[in-house]
CSV table of C-alpha atoms in Angstrom, one decimal:
chain,number,residue,atom,x,y,z
S,1,MET,CA,95.7,127.6,243.3
S,2,THR,CA,97.5,124.2,243.1
S,3,HIS,CA,100.8,123.4,244.8
S,4,ALA,CA,102.4,123.1,241.3
S,5,GLU,CA,101.3,126.6,240.4
S,6,LEU,CA,102.5,128.0,243.7
S,7,TRP,CA,105.8,126.3,243.3
S,8,GLU,CA,106.3,128.0,239.9
S,9,ARG,CA,105.7,131.4,241.5
S,10,HIS,CA,108.2,130.4,244.3
S,11,LYS,CA,110.9,129.5,241.9
S,12,ALA,CA,110.5,132.8,240.1
S,13,VAL,CA,111.2,134.9,243.1
S,14,MET,CA,112.9,132.8,245.8
S,15,PRO,CA,116.6,131.7,245.7
S,16,ASP,CA,117.5,128.3,244.2
S,17,TRP,CA,119.3,127.3,247.4
S,18,LEU,CA,116.2,127.6,249.5
S,19,ALA,CA,115.7,123.9,250.3
S,20,LEU,CA,112.2,122.4,249.9
S,21,TYR,CA,111.0,118.9,250.8
S,22,TYR,CA,109.5,116.5,248.2
S,23,GLU,CA,109.6,116.4,244.4
S,24,GLU,CA,106.3,118.3,244.5
S,25,PRO,CA,106.5,120.7,247.5
S,26,ILE,CA,103.4,121.3,249.6
S,27,GLU,CA,101.9,124.4,251.3
S,28,ILE,CA,100.6,123.8,254.9
S,29,VAL,CA,97.6,126.0,255.5
S,30,SER,CA,96.0,124.9,258.8
S,31,GLY,CA,96.6,122.7,261.8
S,32,SER,CA,95.2,121.4,265.0
S,33,GLY,CA,96.9,119.3,267.7
S,34,ARG,CA,99.6,117.2,265.9
S,35,ARG,CA,97.9,117.3,262.4
S,36,VAL,CA,98.2,119.8,259.6
S,37,THR,CA,96.4,120.2,256.3
S,38,ASP,CA,97.9,121.3,253.0
S,39,GLY,CA,96.6,123.6,250.3
S,40,GLU,CA,95.0,120.8,248.4
S,41,GLY,CA,93.1,119.4,251.4
S,42,ASN,CA,95.4,116.6,252.4
S,43,THR,CA,95.8,116.0,256.1
S,44,TYR,CA,99.0,114.7,257.8
S,45,LEU,CA,100.3,113.7,261.1
S,46,ASP,CA,103.2,116.1,261.6
S,47,PHE,CA,106.4,114.4,262.8
S,48,PHE,CA,108.7,117.3,262.1
S,49,ALA,CA,106.8,120.2,263.6
S,50,GLY,CA,108.3,123.0,261.5
S,51,ILE,CA,111.8,121.7,262.1
S,52,LEU,CA,111.1,121.1,265.9
S,53,THR,CA,109.6,124.6,266.3
S,54,ASN,CA,105.9,123.8,266.9
S,55,ALA,CA,106.9,122.0,270.1
S,56,ILE,CA,103.4,122.0,271.7
S,57,GLY,CA,101.5,121.5,268.4
S,58,TYR,CA,99.0,123.6,266.6
S,59,ASP,CA,96.1,125.8,267.7
S,60,ILE,CA,96.9,125.8,271.4
S,61,ALA,CA,94.4,128.0,273.2
S,62,GLU,CA,96.7,129.1,276.0
S,63,ILE,CA,99.4,130.3,273.6
S,64,SER,CA,96.9,132.0,271.2
S,65,ASP,CA,95.2,133.7,274.1
S,66,ALA,CA,98.5,135.1,275.4
S,67,VAL,CA,99.2,136.6,272.0
S,68,ARG,CA,95.7,138.0,271.6
S,69,GLU,CA,95.9,139.6,275.0
S,70,GLN,CA,99.1,141.4,274.0
S,71,LEU,CA,97.8,142.4,270.6
S,72,ALA,CA,94.7,143.9,272.3
S,73,THR,CA,97.0,146.5,274.0
S,74,GLY,CA,97.9,147.9,270.6
S,75,ILE,CA,101.6,147.2,271.3
S,76,ALA,CA,103.2,144.6,269.1
S,77,HIS,CA,106.6,146.1,269.3
S,78,THR,CA,108.7,148.6,271.3
S,79,SER,CA,112.3,147.4,271.0
S,80,THR,CA,114.9,146.8,273.7
S,81,VAL,CA,115.7,150.5,274.2
S,82,TYR,CA,112.6,150.3,276.5
S,83,LEU,CA,111.7,148.1,279.4
S,84,ILE,CA,109.6,145.1,278.2
S,85,ARG,CA,107.8,143.4,281.1
S,86,GLN,CA,107.2,140.1,279.2
S,87,GLN,CA,110.8,139.9,278.2
S,88,ILE,CA,112.0,140.4,281.8
S,89,GLU,CA,109.5,137.8,283.1
S,90,LEU,CA,110.6,135.3,280.5
S,91,ALA,CA,114.3,135.9,281.2
S,92,GLU,CA,113.8,135.3,284.9
S,93,LYS,CA,112.1,132.0,284.1
S,94,ILE,CA,114.9,130.9,281.7
S,95,ALA,CA,117.7,132.0,284.0
S,96,GLU,CA,116.1,129.9,286.8
S,97,LEU,CA,115.6,126.8,284.6
S,98,SER,CA,119.1,127.0,283.1
S,99,GLY,CA,121.0,125.8,286.1
S,100,ILE,CA,123.8,128.4,285.3
S,101,PRO,CA,124.7,130.3,288.4
S,102,ASP,CA,124.0,134.1,288.3
S,103,ALA,CA,122.6,133.7,284.8
S,104,LYS,CA,121.6,136.5,282.5
S,105,VAL,CA,119.6,136.2,279.2
S,106,PHE,CA,119.8,138.0,275.9
S,107,PHE,CA,116.9,137.5,273.3
S,108,ALA,CA,117.3,137.4,269.6
S,109,ASN,CA,115.0,136.2,266.7
S,110,SER,CA,116.4,132.7,265.8
S,111,GLY,CA,118.9,130.0,266.6
S,112,THR,CA,121.3,131.5,264.1
S,113,GLU,CA,121.2,134.9,265.9
S,114,ALA,CA,121.5,133.2,269.2
S,115,ASN,CA,124.7,131.3,268.2
S,116,GLU,CA,126.2,134.4,266.6
S,117,ALA,CA,125.6,136.3,269.9
S,118,ALA,CA,127.2,133.5,271.9
S,119,LEU,CA,130.3,133.5,269.6
S,120,LEU,CA,130.6,137.2,269.9
S,121,LEU,CA,130.4,137.0,273.7
S,122,ALA,CA,133.0,134.2,273.9
S,123,THR,CA,135.5,135.7,271.5
S,124,GLN,CA,135.2,139.1,273.2
S,125,ASN,CA,135.5,137.6,276.7
S,126,ARG,CA,138.6,135.6,275.8
S,127,ARG,CA,140.1,138.2,273.5
S,128,SER,CA,140.6,135.4,270.9
S,129,ASN,CA,139.1,134.5,267.5
S,130,GLN,CA,140.0,130.8,267.9
S,131,VAL,CA,137.0,128.5,268.2
S,132,LEU,CA,136.5,124.7,268.5
S,133,ALA,CA,133.5,123.0,267.0
S,134,MET,CA,132.3,119.5,266.4
S,135,ARG,CA,132.5,117.6,263.1
S,136,ASN,CA,129.1,117.1,261.5
S,137,SER,CA,127.7,120.1,263.4
S,138,TYR,CA,125.2,122.7,262.3
S,139,HIS,CA,124.8,126.1,264.1
S,140,GLY,CA,123.0,128.3,261.6
S,141,ARG,CA,123.3,130.2,258.3
S,142,GLY,CA,125.0,133.5,259.5
S,143,PHE,CA,128.6,134.3,258.7
S,144,GLY,CA,130.0,133.1,262.0
S,145,THR,CA,127.6,130.2,262.4
S,146,VAL,CA,128.4,128.8,258.9
S,147,ALA,CA,132.0,129.1,259.9
S,148,VAL,CA,131.5,126.7,262.9
S,149,THR,CA,129.3,124.3,260.9
S,150,GLY,CA,131.1,121.1,260.4
S,151,ASN,CA,128.8,119.8,257.6
S,152,ARG,CA,129.8,120.5,254.0
S,153,GLY,CA,126.2,120.3,252.8
S,154,TRP,CA,125.3,123.4,254.9
S,155,SER,CA,128.6,125.3,254.8
S,156,ALA,CA,128.4,127.6,251.8
S,157,SER,CA,131.5,129.6,252.3
S,158,SER,CA,135.1,129.0,253.4
S,159,LEU,CA,135.4,132.7,254.6
S,160,SER,CA,135.2,133.1,258.3
S,161,PRO,CA,135.3,135.7,261.1
S,162,VAL,CA,136.8,133.1,263.4
S,163,ASN,CA,139.6,130.5,263.3
S,164,VAL,CA,137.9,127.2,263.6
S,165,GLN,CA,139.2,123.7,264.4
S,166,TYR,CA,137.0,120.6,264.5
S,167,VAL,CA,136.9,117.9,267.1
S,168,GLN,CA,135.9,114.2,266.9
S,169,GLY,CA,133.1,112.5,268.7
S,170,ALA,CA,129.6,113.6,268.0
S,171,TYR,CA,128.8,111.4,265.0
S,172,ARG,CA,129.5,107.9,266.4
S,173,TYR,CA,127.8,105.7,263.8
S,174,ARG,CA,130.5,106.4,261.2
S,175,SER,CA,133.4,107.3,263.6
S,176,PRO,CA,136.6,105.3,263.3
S,177,PHE,CA,136.1,104.6,267.0
S,178,ARG,CA,132.5,103.5,266.8
S,179,ASP,CA,133.1,99.9,268.1
S,180,LEU,CA,134.9,101.0,271.2
S,181,PRO,CA,133.1,100.7,274.6
S,182,ASP,CA,131.7,104.1,275.8
S,183,ALA,CA,134.6,104.7,278.3
S,184,GLU,CA,137.2,104.0,275.7
S,185,TYR,CA,135.4,106.0,273.0
S,186,ILE,CA,135.3,109.0,275.4
S,187,LYS,CA,139.0,108.6,276.2
S,188,VAL,CA,140.1,108.7,272.5
S,189,CYS,CA,137.9,111.7,271.8
S,190,VAL,CA,139.3,113.5,274.8
S,191,ASP,CA,142.8,112.7,273.6
S,192,ASP,CA,141.9,114.1,270.2
S,193,LEU,CA,140.5,117.3,271.8
S,194,ARG,CA,143.8,117.8,273.6
S,195,ASN,CA,145.8,117.0,270.5
S,196,VAL,CA,143.8,119.6,268.5
S,197,ILE,CA,144.4,122.3,271.1
S,198,ASP,CA,148.1,121.4,271.3
S,199,THR,CA,148.8,121.2,267.6
S,200,THR,CA,146.4,123.4,265.7
S,201,THR,CA,145.8,126.4,268.0
S,202,ALA,CA,147.8,129.0,269.9
S,203,GLY,CA,146.3,127.8,273.2
S,204,ASP,CA,144.1,130.8,273.9
S,205,VAL,CA,141.0,129.4,272.4
S,206,ALA,CA,137.7,131.2,273.0
S,207,CYS,CA,135.2,128.4,273.2
S,208,LEU,CA,134.0,125.0,272.2
S,209,ILE,CA,130.4,125.0,270.8
S,210,VAL,CA,128.5,121.7,270.8
S,211,GLU,CA,125.1,120.2,270.2
S,212,SER,CA,124.3,117.5,272.7
S,213,ILE,CA,122.4,115.9,269.9
S,214,GLN,CA,123.3,117.1,266.4
S,215,GLY,CA,120.2,118.3,264.7
S,216,VAL,CA,120.9,118.8,261.0
S,217,GLY,CA,123.7,116.3,261.4
S,218,GLY,CA,121.0,113.5,261.7
S,219,PHE,CA,120.2,113.4,265.5
S,220,SER,CA,123.7,111.9,266.2
S,221,SER,CA,125.3,112.2,269.6
S,222,PRO,CA,128.2,110.8,271.6
S,223,PRO,CA,128.0,108.7,274.7
S,224,ASP,CA,126.7,110.6,277.8
S,225,GLY,CA,129.6,112.1,279.7
S,226,LEU,CA,131.7,113.1,276.8
S,227,TYR,CA,131.2,116.8,277.2
S,228,ALA,CA,131.9,116.6,280.9
S,229,ALA,CA,135.2,115.0,280.1
S,230,PHE,CA,135.8,117.6,277.4
S,231,LYS,CA,135.2,120.4,280.0
S,232,GLU,CA,137.9,119.1,282.2
S,233,VAL,CA,140.4,119.8,279.4
S,234,LEU,CA,138.7,123.1,278.5
S,235,ASP,CA,139.0,124.3,282.0
S,236,GLU,CA,142.8,123.7,282.0
S,237,PHE,CA,143.0,126.3,279.2
S,238,GLY,CA,140.2,128.6,280.3
S,239,ILE,CA,138.2,127.7,277.2
S,240,LEU,CA,134.4,128.3,277.5
S,241,LEU,CA,131.8,125.7,276.7
S,242,ILE,CA,128.7,126.7,274.8
S,243,SER,CA,125.8,124.3,274.4
S,244,ASP,CA,123.6,124.8,271.4
S,245,GLU,CA,120.2,123.9,272.7
S,246,VAL,CA,118.2,125.2,269.8
S,247,GLN,CA,116.8,121.7,269.0
S,248,THR,CA,117.4,119.8,272.3
S,249,GLY,CA,116.0,122.3,274.8
S,250,TRP,CA,112.7,122.5,276.7
S,251,GLY,CA,112.5,118.8,277.7
S,252,ARG,CA,112.4,117.3,274.2
S,253,THR,CA,115.0,114.6,274.9
S,254,GLY,CA,112.7,113.3,277.7
S,255,GLU,CA,115.4,112.6,280.3
S,256,HIS,CA,116.4,116.2,280.9
S,257,PHE,CA,115.2,119.8,280.3
S,258,TRP,CA,118.4,120.7,278.5
S,259,GLY,CA,120.3,118.2,276.3
S,260,ILE,CA,123.7,119.0,277.8
S,261,GLN,CA,122.5,117.8,281.2
S,262,ALA,CA,122.8,114.2,280.0
S,263,HIS,CA,126.6,114.8,280.2
S,264,GLY,CA,126.6,115.9,283.8
S,265,VAL,CA,128.0,119.3,283.1
S,266,VAL,CA,126.9,123.0,283.4
S,267,PRO,CA,128.1,125.0,280.3
S,268,ASP,CA,129.2,128.6,280.5
S,269,ALA,CA,126.4,129.5,278.0
S,270,MET,CA,123.4,127.9,276.3
S,271,THR,CA,121.7,129.0,273.2
S,272,PHE,CA,118.0,128.4,272.5
S,273,ALA,CA,115.3,129.1,269.9
S,274,LYS,CA,112.8,127.0,267.9
S,275,GLY,CA,110.4,125.3,270.3
S,276,LEU,CA,110.4,128.1,272.8
S,277,GLY,CA,108.0,130.2,270.8
S,278,ASN,CA,105.9,127.3,269.4
S,279,GLY,CA,106.0,129.0,266.0
S,280,PHE,CA,106.7,132.6,267.0
S,281,ALA,CA,110.2,133.8,266.2
S,282,ILE,CA,112.4,133.9,269.2
S,283,GLY,CA,115.9,132.8,270.2
S,284,GLY,CA,118.5,133.8,272.7
S,285,VAL,CA,121.5,133.1,275.0
S,286,VAL,CA,121.6,132.3,278.7
S,287,ALA,CA,125.0,132.7,280.2
S,288,LYS,CA,126.8,133.4,283.5
S,289,ALA,CA,126.8,137.1,284.2
S,290,SER,CA,130.5,137.6,283.8
S,291,LEU,CA,130.3,136.3,280.3
S,292,MET,CA,127.1,138.1,279.3
S,293,ASP,CA,128.3,141.4,280.6
S,294,SER,CA,131.7,141.2,278.9
S,295,LEU,CA,130.9,143.2,275.8
S,296,SER,CA,132.7,146.6,275.8
S,297,ALA,CA,130.3,148.4,273.4
S,298,ASN,CA,126.6,149.2,273.3
S,299,SER,CA,124.3,146.6,271.7
S,300,LEU,CA,120.6,145.7,271.3
S,301,SER,CA,118.2,143.7,269.4
S,302,THR,CA,115.5,145.6,267.5
S,303,PHE,CA,113.0,142.7,267.4
S,304,GLY,CA,114.5,140.3,269.9
S,305,GLY,CA,112.4,139.7,272.9
S,306,ASN,CA,109.5,141.7,271.6
S,307,PRO,CA,106.2,141.7,273.5
S,308,ILE,CA,104.4,139.3,271.1
S,309,SER,CA,107.1,136.6,270.9
S,310,THR,CA,107.9,136.7,274.6
S,311,SER,CA,104.2,136.5,275.5
S,312,ALA,CA,104.0,133.4,273.3
S,313,ALA,CA,107.2,131.9,274.8
S,314,LYS,CA,106.1,132.4,278.4
S,315,ALA,CA,102.8,130.7,277.6
S,316,THR,CA,104.7,127.9,275.9
S,317,ILE,CA,107.0,127.2,278.9
S,318,ASP,CA,104.1,127.4,281.3
S,319,TYR,CA,102.1,124.9,279.2
S,320,LEU,CA,105.0,122.3,278.8
S,321,LEU,CA,105.8,122.5,282.5
S,322,ASP,CA,102.1,122.4,283.7
S,323,HIS,CA,101.5,119.3,281.4
S,324,ASP,CA,104.9,117.6,282.1
S,325,LEU,CA,105.6,117.3,278.4
S,326,GLN,CA,109.2,116.2,279.2
S,327,ALA,CA,107.7,113.0,280.7
S,328,ASN,CA,105.4,112.6,277.7
S,329,ALA,CA,108.4,113.0,275.4
S,330,ALA,CA,110.2,110.2,277.3
S,331,LYS,CA,107.2,107.8,277.1
S,332,ARG,CA,106.2,108.4,273.5
S,333,GLY,CA,109.9,108.5,272.5
S,334,ALA,CA,110.5,105.1,274.0
S,335,GLN,CA,107.4,103.8,272.2
S,336,LEU,CA,108.6,105.2,268.8
S,337,ALA,CA,112.1,104.0,269.3
S,338,ASP,CA,110.9,100.5,270.0
S,339,GLY,CA,108.8,100.6,266.9
S,340,LEU,CA,111.7,101.8,264.8
S,341,ARG,CA,114.0,99.1,266.1
S,342,GLY,CA,111.4,96.5,265.3
S,343,ILE,CA,111.4,97.8,261.7
S,344,SER,CA,115.2,97.7,261.6
S,345,GLU,CA,115.1,94.0,262.5
S,346,GLU,CA,112.9,93.4,259.4
S,347,PHE,CA,114.7,95.8,257.0
S,348,PRO,CA,118.5,96.0,256.9
S,349,GLU,CA,118.2,99.3,255.1
S,350,LEU,CA,117.5,100.9,258.5
S,351,GLY,CA,121.1,100.9,259.7
S,352,ASP,CA,120.8,102.9,262.9
S,353,VAL,CA,118.1,104.1,265.2
S,354,ARG,CA,119.3,106.8,267.5
S,355,GLY,CA,118.3,109.9,269.5
S,356,LYS,CA,116.4,110.5,272.8
S,357,GLY,CA,112.8,111.3,273.7
S,358,LEU,CA,110.9,112.8,270.8
S,359,MET,CA,114.1,113.5,268.8
S,360,LEU,CA,114.7,110.3,266.9
S,361,ALA,CA,116.4,109.3,263.7
S,362,ALA,CA,116.7,106.4,261.3
S,363,GLU,CA,119.9,106.3,259.2
S,364,ILE,CA,119.2,104.6,255.8
S,365,VAL,CA,122.0,102.5,254.3
S,366,LYS,CA,122.8,100.1,251.5
S,367,PRO,CA,122.6,96.7,253.1
S,368,ASP,CA,125.5,95.2,251.2
S,369,ASP,CA,128.2,97.6,252.5
S,370,ASN,CA,126.4,99.9,255.0
S,371,SER,CA,127.2,103.0,252.9
S,372,PRO,CA,124.8,106.0,253.0
S,373,ASP,CA,121.7,105.7,250.7
S,374,PRO,CA,120.2,109.2,250.2
S,375,LYS,CA,118.1,107.9,247.2
S,376,THR,CA,116.2,105.4,249.3
S,377,THR,CA,115.9,108.0,252.1
S,378,ALA,CA,114.2,110.4,249.8
S,379,LYS,CA,111.9,107.6,248.6
S,380,LEU,CA,110.9,106.7,252.1
S,381,GLN,CA,110.3,110.3,253.0
S,382,GLN,CA,108.0,110.6,250.0
S,383,GLU,CA,106.2,107.3,250.8
S,384,THR,CA,105.5,108.4,254.4
S,385,LYS,CA,104.1,111.7,253.1
S,386,ASP,CA,101.9,109.9,250.6
S,387,ARG,CA,100.5,107.9,253.6
S,388,GLY,CA,99.8,110.9,255.7
S,389,LEU,CA,103.0,111.4,257.8
S,390,LEU,CA,105.4,114.3,257.5
S,391,ILE,CA,109.0,113.5,258.7
S,392,GLY,CA,112.3,115.3,258.2
S,393,LYS,CA,115.6,114.5,256.6
S,394,GLY,CA,119.2,115.3,257.3
S,395,GLY,CA,122.6,113.8,258.1
S,396,LEU,CA,126.0,114.5,256.6
S,397,TYR,CA,125.0,112.4,253.5
S,398,GLY,CA,121.3,113.3,253.4
S,399,ASN,CA,120.5,109.7,254.4
S,400,VAL,CA,118.8,110.2,257.8
S,401,LEU,CA,115.1,110.4,258.5
S,402,ARG,CA,114.5,112.8,261.3
S,403,MET,CA,111.4,112.5,263.6
S,404,ALA,CA,110.6,115.2,266.1
S,405,PRO,CA,106.8,115.5,266.6
S,406,PRO,CA,105.1,118.0,269.0
S,407,MET,CA,105.7,116.9,272.6
S,408,THR,CA,101.9,116.6,273.1
S,409,LEU,CA,102.0,113.4,270.9
S,410,THR,CA,99.6,110.6,272.0
S,411,GLU,CA,100.1,106.9,272.2
S,412,GLU,CA,97.6,106.3,269.4
S,413,GLU,CA,99.3,108.8,267.1
S,414,THR,CA,102.7,107.2,267.8
S,415,SER,CA,101.3,103.7,266.9
S,416,GLU,CA,99.8,105.2,263.7
S,417,ALA,CA,103.1,106.7,262.7
S,418,ILE,CA,105.0,103.4,263.3
S,419,GLU,CA,102.6,101.6,261.0
S,420,ILE,CA,103.0,104.2,258.3
S,421,ILE,CA,106.7,104.0,258.5
S,422,ARG,CA,106.6,100.2,258.3
S,423,ASP,CA,104.3,100.3,255.3
S,424,SER,CA,106.7,102.7,253.6
S,425,PHE,CA,109.6,100.3,254.2
S,426,ASN,CA,107.5,97.5,252.7
S,427,THR,CA,107.7,99.4,249.3
S,428,LEU,CA,111.4,98.6,249.2
S,429,ARG,CA,110.6,94.9,248.6
């Protein structure tokens, strides 16, 4: 069956709002290492990894073996009403890695569920439905997470279970303060935070939820140290800080294991998902015990932390630690960033190169006025695909190319990708 035929079947039974890449969408049917093959036999170097989910790559023996070993027991699922050894072992590991004192862990099935759980914990703990979030943010497609998403392209409803106010600072490239030095930029954003609390809330705010690097928002981020400065203000009011590490966790940024660590602050809670399972569905929250234990009713997760997903996740963490993939992300990320900046010197359409480690973005603009250019962005994404490279897209205006390959990426593969991207930009001339 061709991709076109499969797409017709997709359109007949799937919702119109289910986003697909490319004018002619593709089906990925197999993979190995950092490469995948589609249903028509075309092979690609994968620089988006299932939206940062296949963090180690494809067909990893250690992960597959861990899953097969669990399947061989005949138990794929029991639910959290029973003890699950793999869940406990994984929670112990994540609690240790989190840096949060006296940490406890709750497992769910996705980043959306993880962020919903964190919002529930914070609002219950603080007895307040008031929440602060960042402009240009994305935290999921649930009722509460859509409410704290500060990006109109992904916020489908104005209805909300929480009272949300949005704060400046995370998307610096188009900020009115973009030209300020880092220290002054942080100061004006902190002043804005205090002003938002003083003028738009009743003071008893539950939490601020942040992404250290905004994922869907186009891999944008503030200067390091902003969230530490924010926390000083939050602590004055007793407001909790939640770090959404769904895309930035597990060493992907290269310099730290968790993205928020770049700001020199320990949050009250962190959420995680995506790369932890290397393709298996898992998410969760790690938080200080007093926050995690603050629910006043029974709860559970039917599928969260099941034996299969936690076996895969434990093998994934062991693999990335044993192979020091955080260091590899730093090296290959620096190589890729240098290549992208070289392209930006040749092509003014590449207005901004940003990100950390193997979480990099290229914002595409119209050279005459620096305005967003989503049409050229879509063209470049198609051109790279036609040359054998899969990359993502995002940003507030749909004009950002997102690159987040598996953290096992090699030097040769990075060079190959840079050349494909340069060749794709050459089609603009």
